[in-house]
């Protein structure tokens, strides 16, 4: 378990399954102990025990099983409140509170904002608490989720929404996919110095068996191939070498289809 101090809460990062991360948000000024995307109930239970606190909320970013499998057992054990996108109410086990994109709400003392990040799934949402972003499978370290339900255009809109967050926003995504993603990034963005530095840094981090997550919005904007289309020079260069139009959406589409 790795822990990170934020203004009025701590975030605990729990590895689960092969490459998932589950996050616990432990408020410092109220009783809230919330979990984001509990892939595995027993891992969450162990962490709650260690913290000596009951689980109060489950927040789901989307309905996929590796993000919701723990819902039922945790609900049973803690009688916690389950929040998820209204759009996916039927697909999220034990949902109590159906939330809408762009909605803001309080979790005890903690203010939460919701962003629509549809694409990977149609109802995919992200949760923003102060400078912490929980984006599930919408944005990864140096990558983004495969588009199972949405359109390329919708996914590009979603990524642009995330890119508008403050540069120092911490990106707590749901999988440790960074190193394989960086291999693709290097292939399509070979001259990017920030990318080279990140590859060096994240490779070291993984060798020491530490997470490359959280990263930040500024790191992702500088190195994530699926946010690089925000940079006009990158678009021009990429479009030229791939013989496509240099609009950001075109470049994003080509990158997403090339990665497969
Ligand atoms: Zn997913
Ligand atoms: Fe996932």
mmCIF file of C-alpha atoms and ligand atoms in Angstrom:
data_model
loop_
_atom_site.group_PDB
_atom_site.id
_atom_site.type_symbol
_atom_site.label_atom_id
_atom_site.label_comp_id
_atom_site.label_asym_id
_atom_site.label_seq_id
_atom_site.Cartn_x
_atom_site.Cartn_y
_atom_site.Cartn_z
ATOM 1 C CA UNK A 1 0.000 0.000 0.000
ATOM 2 C CA UNK A 2 1.307 3.433 -0.977
ATOM 3 C CA UNK A 3 -0.104 6.592 0.595
ATOM 4 C CA UNK A 4 -0.225 10.187 -0.619
ATOM 5 C CA UNK A 5 -1.104 13.266 1.406
ATOM 6 C CA UNK A 6 -3.530 15.766 -0.119
ATOM 7 C CA UNK A 7 -5.084 18.889 1.427
ATOM 8 C CA UNK A 8 -7.901 17.333 3.469
ATOM 9 C CA UNK A 9 -7.487 13.642 2.693
ATOM 10 C CA UNK A 10 -4.997 10.878 2.179
ATOM 11 C CA UNK A 11 -5.044 8.534 -0.767
ATOM 12 C CA UNK A 12 -4.051 4.915 -0.287
ATOM 13 C CA UNK A 13 -3.118 2.971 -3.399
ATOM 14 C CA UNK A 14 -3.734 -0.780 -3.313
ATOM 15 C CA UNK A 15 -2.518 -3.085 -6.080
ATOM 16 C CA UNK A 16 -5.128 -5.669 -7.115
ATOM 17 C CA UNK A 17 -5.567 -8.407 -9.726
ATOM 18 C CA UNK A 18 -2.757 -8.317 -12.303
ATOM 19 C CA UNK A 19 -2.331 -4.619 -12.860
ATOM 20 C CA UNK A 20 -5.276 -2.810 -11.258
ATOM 21 C CA UNK A 21 -5.069 -0.117 -8.623
ATOM 22 C CA UNK A 22 -7.795 0.376 -6.034
ATOM 23 C CA UNK A 23 -7.767 3.726 -4.219
ATOM 24 C CA UNK A 24 -8.986 4.530 -0.739
ATOM 25 C CA UNK A 25 -9.725 8.152 0.086
ATOM 26 C CA UNK A 26 -9.371 8.754 3.807
ATOM 27 C CA UNK A 27 -10.710 12.145 4.894
ATOM 28 C CA UNK A 28 -8.784 13.904 7.644
ATOM 29 C CA UNK A 29 -11.624 16.098 8.982
ATOM 30 C CA UNK A 30 -14.601 13.722 8.813
ATOM 31 C CA UNK A 31 -15.436 10.010 8.861
ATOM 32 C CA UNK A 32 -15.393 9.478 5.116
ATOM 33 C CA UNK A 33 -13.424 6.476 3.892
ATOM 34 C CA UNK A 34 -14.285 5.956 0.250
ATOM 35 C CA UNK A 35 -13.013 3.422 -2.233
ATOM 36 C CA UNK A 36 -12.664 4.019 -5.955
ATOM 37 C CA UNK A 37 -13.331 0.989 -8.185
ATOM 38 C CA UNK A 38 -13.018 -1.936 -5.765
ATOM 39 C CA UNK A 39 -11.798 -4.741 -8.009
ATOM 40 C CA UNK A 40 -11.400 -7.038 -5.014
ATOM 41 C CA UNK A 41 -13.325 -6.792 -1.725
ATOM 42 C CA UNK A 42 -10.807 -8.668 0.421
ATOM 43 C CA UNK A 43 -7.991 -6.240 -0.416
ATOM 44 C CA UNK A 44 -10.228 -3.325 0.549
ATOM 45 C CA UNK A 45 -11.328 -5.050 3.762
ATOM 46 C CA UNK A 46 -7.723 -5.644 4.783
ATOM 47 C CA UNK A 47 -6.885 -1.990 4.194
ATOM 48 C CA UNK A 48 -9.915 -0.783 6.195
ATOM 49 C CA UNK A 49 -8.842 -3.042 9.028
ATOM 50 C CA UNK A 50 -5.339 -1.658 8.905
ATOM 51 C CA UNK A 51 -6.675 1.911 8.986
ATOM 52 C CA UNK A 52 -9.105 0.948 11.749
ATOM 53 C CA UNK A 53 -12.034 2.610 9.986
ATOM 54 C CA UNK A 54 -15.262 1.447 8.364
ATOM 55 C CA UNK A 55 -15.774 1.929 4.635
ATOM 56 C CA UNK A 56 -18.384 4.638 4.030
ATOM 57 C CA UNK A 57 -18.612 4.944 0.222
ATOM 58 C CA UNK A 58 -17.884 3.138 -3.023
ATOM 59 C CA UNK A 59 -17.298 5.289 -6.114
ATOM 60 C CA UNK A 60 -17.345 3.503 -9.463
ATOM 61 C CA UNK A 61 -15.913 5.105 -12.593
ATOM 62 C CA UNK A 62 -17.546 2.562 -14.918
ATOM 63 C CA UNK A 63 -19.247 -0.814 -14.850
ATOM 64 C CA UNK A 64 -16.457 -3.176 -15.967
ATOM 65 C CA UNK A 65 -16.014 -6.133 -13.604
ATOM 66 C CA UNK A 66 -12.424 -5.249 -12.720
ATOM 67 C CA UNK A 67 -13.797 -1.990 -11.251
ATOM 68 C CA UNK A 68 -16.991 -3.226 -9.576
ATOM 69 C CA UNK A 69 -16.414 -6.843 -8.532
ATOM 70 C CA UNK A 70 -16.007 -5.887 -4.870
ATOM 71 C CA UNK A 71 -19.221 -3.819 -4.705
ATOM 72 C CA UNK A 72 -21.544 -6.502 -3.426
ATOM 73 C CA UNK A 73 -19.342 -7.979 -0.704
ATOM 74 C CA UNK A 74 -18.288 -4.526 0.518
ATOM 75 C CA UNK A 75 -21.875 -3.260 0.558
ATOM 76 C CA UNK A 76 -22.842 -6.307 2.585
ATOM 77 C CA UNK A 77 -20.019 -5.947 5.070
ATOM 78 C CA UNK A 78 -20.052 -2.169 5.603
ATOM 79 C CA UNK A 79 -23.471 -1.060 4.407
ATOM 80 C CA UNK A 80 -21.645 1.718 2.560
ATOM 81 C CA UNK A 81 -23.192 3.990 -0.076
ATOM 82 C CA UNK A 82 -22.487 3.043 -3.702
ATOM 83 C CA UNK A 83 -22.196 5.848 -6.264
ATOM 84 C CA UNK A 84 -22.007 5.449 -10.015
ATOM 85 C CA UNK A 85 -23.085 7.035 -13.269
ATOM 86 C CA UNK A 86 -26.848 7.265 -13.760
ATOM 87 C CA UNK A 87 -26.217 6.151 -17.332
ATOM 88 C CA UNK A 88 -24.909 2.800 -16.106
ATOM 89 C CA UNK A 89 -27.259 2.299 -13.159
ATOM 90 C CA UNK A 90 -28.316 -1.138 -14.425
ATOM 91 C CA UNK A 91 -24.747 -2.299 -14.893
ATOM 92 C CA UNK A 92 -23.277 -1.183 -11.561
ATOM 93 C CA UNK A 93 -23.932 -3.696 -8.757
ATOM 94 C CA UNK A 94 -25.693 -2.351 -5.638
ATOM 95 C CA UNK A 95 -25.787 1.260 -6.883
ATOM 96 C CA UNK A 96 -27.478 3.630 -4.380
ATOM 97 C CA UNK A 97 -26.737 7.099 -5.763
ATOM 98 C CA UNK A 98 -26.912 7.763 -9.503
ATOM 99 C CA UNK A 99 -24.704 10.704 -10.400
ATOM 100 C CA UNK A 100 -24.557 12.832 -13.521
ATOM 101 C CA UNK A 101 -21.533 14.259 -15.338
ATOM 102 C CA UNK A 102 -20.738 17.861 -14.385
ATOM 103 C CA UNK A 103 -22.536 17.300 -11.090
ATOM 104 C CA UNK A 104 -20.825 18.419 -7.876
ATOM 105 C CA UNK A 105 -21.537 16.865 -4.514
ATOM 106 C CA UNK A 106 -20.166 16.557 -1.006
ATOM 107 C CA UNK A 107 -18.757 13.427 0.512
ATOM 108 C CA UNK A 108 -18.788 14.582 4.123
ATOM 109 C CA UNK A 109 -16.325 17.495 4.102
ATOM 110 C CA UNK A 110 -14.906 16.530 0.722
ATOM 111 C CA UNK A 111 -16.091 18.311 -2.423
ATOM 112 C CA UNK A 112 -16.342 16.033 -5.448
ATOM 113 C CA UNK A 113 -16.748 16.994 -9.092
ATOM 114 C CA UNK A 114 -17.734 14.603 -11.841
ATOM 115 C CA UNK A 115 -16.508 14.682 -15.412
ATOM 116 C CA UNK A 116 -17.999 12.891 -18.395
ATOM 117 C CA UNK A 117 -15.175 10.808 -19.863
ATOM 118 C CA UNK A 118 -17.273 8.540 -22.079
ATOM 119 C CA UNK A 119 -15.533 6.506 -24.776
ATOM 120 C CA UNK A 120 -14.041 3.393 -23.166
ATOM 121 C CA UNK A 121 -17.634 2.854 -22.025
ATOM 122 C CA UNK A 122 -20.541 5.223 -22.686
ATOM 123 C CA UNK A 123 -21.224 5.989 -19.031
ATOM 124 C CA UNK A 124 -17.609 6.337 -17.912
ATOM 125 C CA UNK A 125 -17.133 9.172 -15.421
ATOM 126 C CA UNK A 126 -14.145 10.585 -13.559
ATOM 127 C CA UNK A 127 -14.131 11.922 -10.010
ATOM 128 C CA UNK A 128 -12.137 15.031 -9.084
ATOM 129 C CA UNK A 129 -11.363 15.829 -5.457
ATOM 130 C CA UNK A 130 -9.239 18.944 -5.096
ATOM 131 C CA UNK A 131 -6.050 18.122 -7.031
ATOM 132 C CA UNK A 132 -6.731 14.392 -7.336
ATOM 133 C CA UNK A 133 -8.266 12.897 -10.472
ATOM 134 C CA UNK A 134 -9.709 9.376 -10.463
ATOM 135 C CA UNK A 135 -10.151 8.568 -14.109
ATOM 136 C CA UNK A 136 -10.590 4.793 -14.169
ATOM 137 C CA UNK A 137 -9.783 3.530 -17.656
ATOM 138 C CA UNK A 138 -10.320 6.842 -19.480
ATOM 139 C CA UNK A 139 -6.700 7.999 -19.182
ATOM 140 C CA UNK A 140 -3.667 5.905 -18.283
ATOM 141 C CA UNK A 141 -0.025 6.692 -17.753
ATOM 142 C CA UNK A 142 1.054 7.428 -21.351
ATOM 143 C CA UNK A 143 -2.132 5.881 -22.715
ATOM 144 C CA UNK A 144 -5.914 5.818 -22.755
ATOM 145 C CA UNK A 145 -8.530 3.091 -22.515
ATOM 146 C CA UNK A 146 -9.618 1.103 -25.536
ATOM 147 C CA UNK A 147 -12.830 2.399 -27.058
ATOM 148 C CA UNK A 148 -15.406 -0.329 -26.435
ATOM 149 C CA UNK A 149 -18.630 1.656 -26.625
ATOM 150 C CA UNK A 150 -18.094 5.285 -27.564
ATOM 151 C CA UNK A 151 -16.821 6.975 -30.692
ATOM 152 C CA UNK A 152 -13.349 8.266 -31.411
ATOM 153 C CA UNK A 153 -14.735 11.799 -31.410
ATOM 154 C CA UNK A 154 -16.372 11.330 -27.998
ATOM 155 C CA UNK A 155 -13.165 9.861 -26.588
ATOM 156 C CA UNK A 156 -11.144 12.782 -27.898
ATOM 157 C CA UNK A 157 -13.624 15.184 -26.272
ATOM 158 C CA UNK A 158 -13.256 13.311 -22.987
ATOM 159 C CA UNK A 159 -9.474 13.450 -23.095
ATOM 160 C CA UNK A 160 -9.574 17.178 -23.835
ATOM 161 C CA UNK A 161 -11.797 17.624 -20.787
ATOM 162 C CA UNK A 162 -9.154 15.917 -18.641
ATOM 163 C CA UNK A 163 -6.368 17.952 -20.216
ATOM 164 C CA UNK A 164 -8.115 21.131 -19.049
ATOM 165 C CA UNK A 165 -7.559 20.253 -15.395
ATOM 166 C CA UNK A 166 -4.736 22.064 -13.589
ATOM 167 C CA UNK A 167 -1.279 20.940 -14.610
ATOM 168 C CA UNK A 168 -0.410 19.694 -11.141
ATOM 169 C CA UNK A 169 -3.529 17.523 -10.838
ATOM 170 C CA UNK A 170 -2.475 14.007 -9.809
ATOM 171 C CA UNK A 171 -3.699 11.314 -12.172
ATOM 172 C CA UNK A 172 -4.862 8.249 -10.233
ATOM 173 C CA UNK A 173 -5.836 5.835 -12.994
ATOM 174 C CA UNK A 174 -6.981 2.256 -12.546
ATOM 175 C CA UNK A 175 -4.180 0.266 -14.195
ATOM 176 C CA UNK A 176 -0.403 0.058 -14.208
ATOM 177 C CA UNK A 177 0.033 0.051 -17.983
ATOM 178 C CA UNK A 178 2.617 2.810 -18.181
ATOM 179 C CA UNK A 179 5.703 0.947 -19.417
ATOM 180 C CA UNK A 180 4.015 -0.870 -22.323
ATOM 181 C CA UNK A 181 2.253 2.395 -23.173
ATOM 182 C CA UNK A 182 5.578 4.225 -23.206
ATOM 183 C CA UNK A 183 6.945 1.777 -25.780
ATOM 184 C CA UNK A 184 4.165 2.811 -28.147
ATOM 185 C CA UNK A 185 4.697 6.474 -27.258
ATOM 186 C CA UNK A 186 8.388 6.253 -28.156
ATOM 187 C CA UNK A 187 7.542 4.709 -31.527
ATOM 188 C CA UNK A 188 5.261 7.607 -32.503
ATOM 189 C CA UNK A 189 7.000 10.525 -30.746
ATOM 190 C CA UNK A 190 10.681 9.640 -30.943
ATOM 191 C CA UNK A 191 12.144 13.139 -30.556
ATOM 192 C CA UNK A 192 10.194 14.130 -27.458
ATOM 193 C CA UNK A 193 12.713 14.925 -24.693
ATOM 194 C CA UNK A 194 10.083 14.887 -21.916
ATOM 195 C CA UNK A 195 9.080 11.424 -23.103
ATOM 196 C CA UNK A 196 12.673 10.169 -23.029
ATOM 197 C CA UNK A 197 13.035 11.456 -19.473
ATOM 198 C CA UNK A 198 9.788 9.778 -18.451
ATOM 199 C CA UNK A 199 10.814 6.449 -19.958
ATOM 200 C CA UNK A 200 14.037 6.588 -17.973
ATOM 201 C CA UNK A 201 12.261 7.584 -14.749
ATOM 202 C CA UNK A 202 9.339 5.161 -14.975
ATOM 203 C CA UNK A 203 11.588 2.248 -15.940
ATOM 204 C CA UNK A 204 13.620 2.836 -12.768
ATOM 205 C CA UNK A 205 10.425 3.112 -10.738
ATOM 206 C CA UNK A 206 9.119 -0.219 -11.997
ATOM 207 C CA UNK A 207 12.482 -1.913 -11.429
ATOM 208 C CA UNK A 208 12.100 -0.934 -7.785
ATOM 209 C CA UNK A 209 8.558 -2.388 -7.889
ATOM 210 C CA UNK A 210 6.959 0.967 -7.226
ATOM 211 C CA UNK A 211 3.930 2.384 -9.057
ATOM 212 C CA UNK A 212 4.383 4.905 -11.888
ATOM 213 C CA UNK A 213 0.944 6.179 -10.862
ATOM 214 C CA UNK A 214 -0.041 8.836 -9.921
ATOM 215 C CA UNK A 215 1.397 10.911 -12.705
ATOM 216 C CA UNK A 216 0.201 14.481 -13.320
ATOM 217 C CA UNK A 217 -1.814 16.207 -16.019
ATOM 218 C CA UNK A 218 1.298 18.132 -17.074
ATOM 219 C CA UNK A 219 3.327 14.924 -17.470
ATOM 220 C CA UNK A 220 0.510 13.364 -19.481
ATOM 221 C CA UNK A 221 0.107 16.418 -21.705
ATOM 222 C CA UNK A 222 3.840 16.372 -22.431
ATOM 223 C CA UNK A 223 4.252 12.629 -23.022
ATOM 224 C CA UNK A 224 0.948 10.796 -23.493
ATOM 225 C CA UNK A 225 0.536 10.134 -27.241
ATOM 226 C CA UNK A 226 -3.243 10.473 -26.909
ATOM 227 C CA UNK A 227 -2.918 13.996 -25.491
ATOM 228 C CA UNK A 228 -0.057 15.037 -27.758
ATOM 229 C CA UNK A 229 -2.529 16.018 -30.530
ATOM 230 C CA UNK A 230 -3.196 19.110 -28.361
ATOM 231 C CA UNK A 231 0.215 20.324 -29.563
ATOM 232 C CA UNK A 232 -0.042 21.828 -33.048
ATOM 233 C CA UNK A 233 3.604 21.111 -33.899
ATOM 234 C CA UNK A 234 3.175 17.463 -32.979
ATOM 235 C CA UNK A 235 0.061 17.269 -35.185
ATOM 236 C CA UNK A 236 1.838 18.817 -38.158
ATOM 237 C CA UNK A 237 4.787 16.480 -37.882
ATOM 238 C CA UNK A 238 2.746 13.348 -37.203
ATOM 239 C CA UNK A 239 0.280 14.117 -39.992
ATOM 240 C CA UNK A 240 3.068 14.692 -42.478
ATOM 241 C CA UNK A 241 4.853 11.449 -41.763
ATOM 242 C CA UNK A 242 1.581 9.486 -41.871
ATOM 243 C CA UNK A 243 0.050 11.311 -44.856
ATOM 244 C CA UNK A 244 -3.125 12.397 -43.076
ATOM 245 C CA UNK A 245 -4.843 15.735 -42.399
ATOM 246 C CA UNK A 246 -3.321 17.501 -39.434
ATOM 247 C CA UNK A 247 -6.452 18.165 -37.387
ATOM 248 C CA UNK A 248 -6.151 17.062 -33.761
ATOM 249 C CA UNK A 249 -9.077 14.633 -34.108
ATOM 250 C CA UNK A 250 -7.526 13.050 -37.203
ATOM 251 C CA UNK A 251 -4.186 12.627 -35.504
ATOM 252 C CA UNK A 252 -5.807 11.210 -32.363
ATOM 253 C CA UNK A 253 -7.870 8.805 -34.480
ATOM 254 C CA UNK A 254 -4.824 7.605 -36.367
ATOM 255 C CA UNK A 255 -2.873 7.089 -33.135
ATOM 256 C CA UNK A 256 -5.735 5.204 -31.448
ATOM 257 C CA UNK A 257 -6.229 2.949 -34.480
ATOM 258 C CA UNK A 258 -2.494 2.342 -34.874
ATOM 259 C CA UNK A 259 -2.083 1.252 -31.269
ATOM 260 C CA UNK A 260 -4.922 -1.234 -31.688
HETATM 261 ZN ZN1 LIG B 1 -12.615 -0.812 -18.127
HETATM 262 FE FE1 LIG B 2 -10.160 -1.728 -16.188
#
